[in-house]
Short mmCIF file of C-alpha atoms in Angstrom, two decimals:
data_model
loop_
_atom_site.label_atom_id
_atom_site.label_comp_id
_atom_site.label_asym_id
_atom_site.label_seq_id
_atom_site.Cartn_x
_atom_site.Cartn_y
_atom_site.Cartn_z
CA MET A 1 -0.10 0.01 -0.03
CA SER A 2 1.41 3.49 -0.91
CA GLU A 3 2.57 5.84 1.75
CA LEU A 4 1.21 9.36 1.32
CA ILE A 5 3.09 11.95 3.28
CA LEU A 6 1.90 15.62 3.72
CA GLY A 7 4.92 17.81 4.15
CA ILE A 8 5.12 21.24 5.69
CA GLU A 9 8.00 23.74 5.29
CA SER A 10 8.23 27.25 6.90
CA SER A 11 11.76 27.61 7.98
CA CYS A 12 12.47 30.96 6.36
CA ASP A 13 10.43 32.97 3.67
CA GLU A 14 8.74 30.27 1.75
CA THR A 15 5.39 28.80 2.99
CA SER A 16 5.19 25.31 1.32
CA VAL A 17 2.90 22.34 1.69
CA ALA A 18 3.32 19.10 -0.52
CA ILE A 19 2.00 15.63 -0.79
CA VAL A 20 4.34 12.86 -1.83
CA LYS A 21 3.72 9.34 -2.63
CA ASP A 22 6.30 6.71 -1.38
CA GLY A 23 8.94 9.33 -0.87
CA GLN A 24 9.55 9.62 -4.68
CA THR A 25 6.37 11.02 -6.59
CA ILE A 26 5.26 14.44 -6.10
CA LEU A 27 1.44 14.83 -6.11
CA SER A 28 1.40 18.37 -5.43
CA ASN A 29 4.07 20.93 -4.11
CA ILE A 30 2.61 24.32 -3.23
CA VAL A 31 5.10 27.17 -2.59
CA ALA A 32 4.08 30.60 -1.49
CA SER A 33 7.03 32.91 -1.84
CA GLN A 34 7.58 36.11 0.08
CA ILE A 35 10.33 37.66 -2.06
CA LYS A 36 8.37 40.66 -3.01
CA SER A 37 7.77 41.41 0.78
CA HIS A 38 11.36 41.10 1.80
CA LYS A 39 12.98 42.74 -1.33
CA ARG A 40 12.62 46.29 -0.20
CA PHE A 41 14.44 45.40 3.09
CA GLY A 42 17.37 43.85 1.14
CA GLY A 43 16.87 40.56 3.22
CA VAL A 44 14.43 38.48 5.14
CA VAL A 45 12.78 40.24 8.22
CA PRO A 46 11.85 37.34 10.59
CA GLU A 47 8.55 39.13 11.91
CA VAL A 48 7.30 39.72 8.40
CA ALA A 49 8.06 36.20 7.45
CA SER A 50 6.22 34.88 10.35
CA ARG A 51 3.12 36.98 9.66
CA HIS A 52 3.16 35.74 6.03
CA HIS A 53 3.26 32.12 7.06
CA VAL A 54 0.24 32.58 9.40
CA GLU A 55 -1.77 34.03 6.41
CA GLN A 56 -0.59 31.35 3.96
CA ILE A 57 -0.18 28.02 5.76
CA THR A 58 -3.87 26.79 5.84
CA LEU A 59 -4.39 27.87 2.21
CA CYS A 60 -1.39 26.01 1.03
CA ILE A 61 -2.67 22.80 2.96
CA ASP A 62 -5.86 23.12 1.16
CA GLU A 63 -4.46 23.79 -2.20
CA ALA A 64 -1.97 20.84 -1.72
CA LEU A 65 -4.79 18.47 -1.02
CA GLN A 66 -6.95 19.80 -3.87
CA GLU A 67 -4.21 19.52 -6.41
CA ALA A 68 -3.07 16.03 -5.35
CA GLN A 69 -6.82 14.93 -5.45
CA ILE A 70 -6.21 13.47 -1.94
CA ASP A 71 -8.65 13.17 0.87
CA LYS A 72 -7.27 13.75 4.31
CA LYS A 73 -8.24 10.15 5.34
CA ASP A 74 -5.98 8.78 2.67
CA LEU A 75 -2.86 10.33 4.28
CA THR A 76 -0.35 8.27 6.04
CA ALA A 77 1.53 10.89 8.06
CA VAL A 78 2.44 14.55 8.46
CA ALA A 79 6.14 15.52 8.05
CA VAL A 80 7.31 19.05 9.30
CA THR A 81 10.47 20.97 9.35
CA TYR A 82 11.29 21.78 12.97
CA GLY A 83 14.77 23.24 12.39
CA PRO A 84 17.15 24.72 11.61
CA GLY A 85 15.60 28.20 10.63
CA LEU A 86 13.97 31.28 12.01
CA VAL A 87 12.26 30.42 15.20
CA GLY A 88 9.08 32.32 14.58
CA ALA A 89 8.73 30.94 11.05
CA LEU A 90 9.47 27.38 12.24
CA LEU A 91 6.84 27.71 14.95
CA ILE A 92 4.03 28.53 12.42
CA GLY A 93 4.75 25.36 10.47
CA VAL A 94 5.26 23.11 13.57
CA GLN A 95 1.99 24.31 15.15
CA ALA A 96 0.11 23.90 11.84
CA ALA A 97 1.41 20.33 11.49
CA LYS A 98 0.53 19.41 15.16
CA ALA A 99 -2.90 20.59 14.71
CA PHE A 100 -3.54 18.82 11.37
CA ALA A 101 -2.07 15.67 12.56
CA TRP A 102 -4.05 15.69 15.83
CA ALA A 103 -7.33 16.50 14.08
CA ASN A 104 -6.84 13.73 11.55
CA HIS A 105 -5.28 11.22 13.80
CA LEU A 106 -2.05 11.05 11.97
CA PRO A 107 1.46 10.26 12.99
CA LEU A 108 3.87 13.38 13.16
CA ILE A 109 7.27 13.22 11.66
CA PRO A 110 10.05 15.86 12.67
CA VAL A 111 12.30 16.53 9.88
CA ASN A 112 15.73 18.43 9.84
CA HIS A 113 15.42 21.09 6.98
CA ILE A 114 19.08 20.28 5.78
CA ALA A 115 18.02 16.58 5.48
CA GLY A 116 15.23 17.61 3.38
CA HIS A 117 17.60 19.47 0.98
CA ILE A 118 19.60 16.23 0.55
CA TYR A 119 16.47 14.04 0.00
CA ALA A 120 15.29 16.54 -2.88
CA ALA A 121 17.83 14.48 -4.97
CA ARG A 122 15.54 11.36 -4.47
CA PHE A 123 13.26 12.80 -7.02
CA GLU A 124 15.96 12.44 -9.72
CA GLU A 125 17.06 8.91 -8.90
CA GLU A 126 17.03 6.40 -6.13
CA LEU A 127 19.74 7.31 -3.52
CA GLN A 128 22.49 4.75 -3.01
CA PHE A 129 24.80 4.65 -0.03
CA PRO A 130 27.26 5.59 1.13
CA LEU A 131 26.79 9.06 -0.42
CA LEU A 132 28.36 12.56 0.06
CA ALA A 133 26.15 15.58 0.07
CA LEU A 134 27.37 19.18 -0.44
CA VAL A 135 24.41 21.46 0.97
CA VAL A 136 24.84 24.97 0.03
CA SER A 137 22.04 27.26 0.97
CA GLY A 138 21.41 30.82 2.49
CA GLY A 139 22.79 30.00 5.91
CA HIS A 140 24.36 26.65 5.52
CA THR A 141 27.44 25.31 3.77
CA GLU A 142 28.07 21.57 4.83
CA LEU A 143 29.60 18.34 3.62
CA VAL A 144 27.43 15.46 4.91
CA TYR A 145 28.48 12.01 4.69
CA MET A 146 25.49 9.32 4.70
CA LYS A 147 26.49 5.74 5.44
CA GLU A 148 22.81 4.76 4.97
CA ASP A 149 19.24 6.25 4.98
CA ALA A 150 18.61 8.94 7.60
CA SER A 151 22.36 8.60 8.87
CA TYR A 152 24.17 12.01 8.84
CA LYS A 153 27.73 12.92 9.59
CA ILE A 154 28.87 16.30 9.06
CA ILE A 155 32.56 16.14 7.97
CA GLY A 156 32.95 19.79 6.88
CA GLU A 157 31.23 23.06 7.35
CA THR A 158 31.82 26.76 7.13
CA ARG A 159 33.53 28.32 9.92
CA ASP A 160 31.93 31.88 9.17
CA ASP A 161 29.75 33.03 6.39
CA ALA A 162 27.87 30.35 4.38
CA ALA A 163 28.25 30.60 0.63
CA GLY A 164 24.69 31.97 0.17
CA GLU A 165 25.27 34.71 2.73
CA ALA A 166 28.34 35.82 0.88
CA TYR A 167 26.31 35.98 -2.36
CA ASP A 168 23.68 38.22 -0.72
CA LYS A 169 26.32 40.60 0.99
CA VAL A 170 28.16 40.94 -2.42
CA GLY A 171 24.84 41.52 -4.08
CA ARG A 172 24.23 44.64 -1.83
CA VAL A 173 27.68 45.94 -2.54
CA LEU A 174 26.72 45.76 -6.28
CA ASN A 175 23.43 47.28 -5.65
CA LEU A 176 21.57 44.18 -6.84
CA SER A 177 18.05 43.36 -5.68
CA TYR A 178 17.41 40.69 -3.09
CA PRO A 179 17.92 37.75 -3.50
CA SER A 180 20.90 38.46 -5.69
CA GLY A 181 22.34 35.02 -6.25
CA LYS A 182 20.68 34.37 -9.71
CA GLU A 183 21.86 37.83 -10.91
CA ILE A 184 25.33 37.45 -9.87
CA ASP A 185 25.38 34.15 -11.59
CA GLN A 186 24.04 35.71 -14.80
CA LEU A 187 26.68 38.45 -14.59
CA ALA A 188 29.44 36.05 -13.87
CA HIS A 189 28.88 34.27 -17.31
CA LEU A 190 29.34 37.59 -18.99
CA GLY A 191 32.70 38.43 -17.27
CA LYS A 192 36.21 37.18 -16.64
CA ASP A 193 38.10 36.32 -13.36
CA ASN A 194 40.30 39.39 -13.54
CA TYR A 195 40.34 40.19 -9.89
CA HIS A 196 41.57 36.93 -8.61
CA PHE A 197 40.04 36.84 -5.08
CA PRO A 198 41.40 34.55 -2.44
CA ARG A 199 40.56 30.70 -2.32
CA ALA A 200 40.41 30.24 1.43
CA MET A 201 41.46 27.00 3.24
CA LEU A 202 42.34 25.03 -0.07
CA GLN A 203 45.65 24.04 1.17
CA GLU A 204 44.35 22.95 4.66
CA ASP A 205 43.94 19.30 5.45
CA ASN A 206 40.24 19.39 6.38
CA PHE A 207 36.92 19.89 4.68
CA ASP A 208 35.86 23.05 6.25
CA PHE A 209 35.01 26.25 4.37
CA SER A 210 35.42 29.93 4.86
CA PHE A 211 33.93 32.81 3.01
CA SER A 212 34.35 35.78 5.25
CA GLY A 213 37.74 36.65 3.85
CA LEU A 214 36.52 36.49 0.26
CA LYS A 215 33.71 38.80 1.25
CA SER A 216 35.99 41.20 2.94
CA ALA A 217 38.41 41.36 -0.29
CA PHE A 218 35.56 41.87 -2.45
CA ILE A 219 34.10 44.79 -0.19
CA ASN A 220 37.59 46.38 0.17
CA LEU A 221 38.39 46.28 -3.57
CA VAL A 222 34.99 47.96 -4.45
CA HIS A 223 35.28 50.65 -1.71
CA ASN A 224 38.95 51.41 -2.57
CA ALA A 225 37.89 51.88 -6.27
CA GLN A 226 35.18 54.14 -5.26
CA GLN A 227 37.38 56.28 -3.12
CA ARG A 228 39.64 56.55 -6.26
CA GLN A 229 36.69 57.18 -8.43
CA GLU A 230 37.56 54.19 -10.47
CA THR A 231 34.90 52.16 -12.33
CA LEU A 232 35.06 48.63 -11.86
CA SER A 233 33.36 45.99 -14.23
CA GLN A 234 30.31 44.46 -12.61
CA GLU A 235 30.55 41.42 -14.84
CA ASP A 236 34.30 40.83 -13.98
CA LEU A 237 33.58 41.37 -10.27
CA ALA A 238 30.74 38.81 -10.33
CA ALA A 239 32.86 36.37 -12.49
CA SER A 240 35.79 36.76 -10.10
CA PHE A 241 33.70 36.40 -6.88
CA GLN A 242 31.82 33.28 -8.31
CA ALA A 243 35.06 31.60 -9.57
CA SER A 244 36.40 31.73 -6.12
CA VAL A 245 33.32 30.37 -4.39
CA VAL A 246 32.92 27.57 -7.07
CA GLU A 247 36.58 26.54 -6.88
CA VAL A 248 36.50 26.14 -3.20
CA LEU A 249 33.21 24.31 -3.08
CA VAL A 250 34.20 21.90 -5.88
CA LYS A 251 37.74 21.15 -4.80
CA LYS A 252 36.68 20.56 -1.12
CA THR A 253 33.88 18.29 -2.25
CA ILE A 254 36.12 16.26 -4.58
CA HIS A 255 38.89 16.06 -1.75
CA ALA A 256 36.10 14.77 0.62
CA ALA A 257 34.79 12.34 -1.84
CA LYS A 258 38.31 10.80 -2.37
CA ALA A 259 38.81 10.53 1.43
CA TYR A 260 35.26 9.09 1.93
CA PRO A 261 34.81 6.73 -1.20
CA VAL A 262 31.01 7.06 -2.13
CA LYS A 263 28.70 5.69 -4.74
CA GLN A 264 26.97 9.05 -5.10
CA LEU A 265 27.54 12.71 -4.79
CA VAL A 266 24.56 15.03 -4.07
CA LEU A 267 24.76 18.78 -4.75
CA ALA A 268 21.67 20.42 -2.88
CA GLY A 269 20.33 23.62 -1.33
CA GLY A 270 19.38 26.96 -2.79
CA VAL A 271 22.87 27.73 -4.14
CA ALA A 272 22.76 24.51 -6.12
CA ALA A 273 20.62 26.29 -8.58
CA ASN A 274 23.77 28.34 -9.59
CA GLN A 275 24.57 27.44 -13.07
CA GLY A 276 28.30 28.05 -12.65
CA LEU A 277 28.46 25.59 -9.69
CA ARG A 278 26.24 23.03 -11.40
CA GLU A 279 28.43 23.02 -14.71
CA THR A 280 31.69 23.03 -12.83
CA MET A 281 30.64 20.26 -10.36
CA LYS A 282 29.48 18.07 -13.33
CA GLN A 283 32.76 18.47 -15.28
CA LYS A 284 35.15 17.87 -12.21
CA VAL A 285 33.21 14.80 -10.82
CA ALA A 286 33.21 13.29 -14.35
CA GLU A 287 36.96 13.87 -14.61
CA GLN A 288 38.08 12.95 -11.07
CA LEU A 289 35.50 10.62 -9.71
CA PRO A 290 34.62 8.35 -12.45
CA HIS A 291 33.02 5.66 -10.18
CA SER A 292 30.75 8.09 -8.34
CA THR A 293 27.40 9.49 -9.68
CA LEU A 294 26.47 13.18 -9.19
CA ILE A 295 22.86 13.97 -8.53
CA ILE A 296 21.49 17.48 -8.59
CA PRO A 297 17.90 18.29 -8.01
CA SER A 298 15.86 20.15 -10.66
CA LEU A 299 15.91 23.88 -10.13
CA ARG A 300 12.39 24.06 -8.64
CA LEU A 301 13.44 21.61 -5.99
CA CYS A 302 16.74 23.44 -4.97
CA GLY A 303 14.90 26.20 -3.01
CA ASP A 304 12.93 25.59 0.08
CA ASN A 305 9.88 23.31 -0.66
CA ALA A 306 7.74 20.80 1.23
CA ALA A 307 8.23 18.05 -1.21
CA MET A 308 11.78 17.49 0.07
CA ILE A 309 10.47 17.55 3.68
CA ALA A 310 7.98 14.93 2.78
CA ALA A 311 10.72 12.71 0.95
CA ALA A 312 12.95 13.02 3.96
CA GLY A 313 10.01 12.42 6.29
CA GLN A 314 9.07 9.12 4.57
CA THR A 315 12.54 7.77 5.53
CA GLU A 316 12.19 8.81 9.06
CA PHE A 317 8.65 7.24 9.24
CA ASN A 318 10.01 3.90 8.05
CA LYS A 319 12.64 4.17 10.81
CA HIS A 320 9.83 4.92 13.32
CA ASN A 321 11.42 8.42 14.18
CA LEU A 322 8.10 10.07 15.30
CA ALA A 323 7.22 13.01 17.41
CA ASP A 324 4.50 13.74 19.94
CA LEU A 325 2.52 16.98 20.31
CA SER A 326 5.31 18.34 22.52
CA LEU A 327 7.32 18.85 19.38
CA ASN A 328 8.87 22.27 19.30
CA ALA A 329 10.76 24.56 16.90
CA CYS A 330 14.65 24.13 17.25
CA PRO A 331 16.22 27.04 15.18
CA GLY A 332 19.73 25.82 15.91
CA LEU A 333 19.10 22.17 15.02
CA SER A 334 22.18 20.30 13.77
CA PHE A 335 22.54 16.52 12.77
#
């Protein structure tokens, strides 16, 4: 009998509800974005995000059920992101999930948001273990080794800014609108790496990342040019910045995959939508890891969405990792 999981995601600025069959087939995946509301502030305002989640969550649940043509009584369980993320935003999703599960006598599955990003790859092909996942999103840059389903070991992570945070800060310096990652990627394809920004920690014998030095080097270069009334090429600035980020991410991932031989590599998270990163990772994995398969979720599943939460939730459900109604938001959650 098929398992139908209703997933709920509200960790940041997207309210999303999905219904997924057997962890692999998306029947519906409703995403209510808040980008227009936060754009004028140049970033996510937690209180504004929480209010939008309150307004959208029940509408998204109804729309997900309607689009999937599923009745509540046919559902197997409810999966919800309970961390990491913005505490107010998380609370809206957790409370909605608990109320829905209680009212419909359904099991409640707590899901780590980062695990969700990894399991978005499951919609491309079946995951094979052991695997290594590079999760690159707004607030996270992590290398996660998975020996088996729902088994997570962080072997490398950023020591300061995440890659996505660096993109947003650089975007503000370039006077780009929020979120600026896509526009920087587009500019980068039009420019050249003429500014040669630093590649942090590439020579160190670990799998950690650091992007604060790159961000500082970028800001200093732009500010110094402004003081000298020099005009710098936006395209070359974007290309140089992205070249540094991509080289560090790819080389560290390849290095880790050689130390932890894996069957599959997964590139996941919002920054996985970056075309420069996707293209370079595909090329380098093919050249240097011929015995490993690279999986990258489709663009629509790289950002925050509830389908990935339902997919990860199905694995947790099969391992009987359930929660009761005391489940609370955990903004600093880690594996």
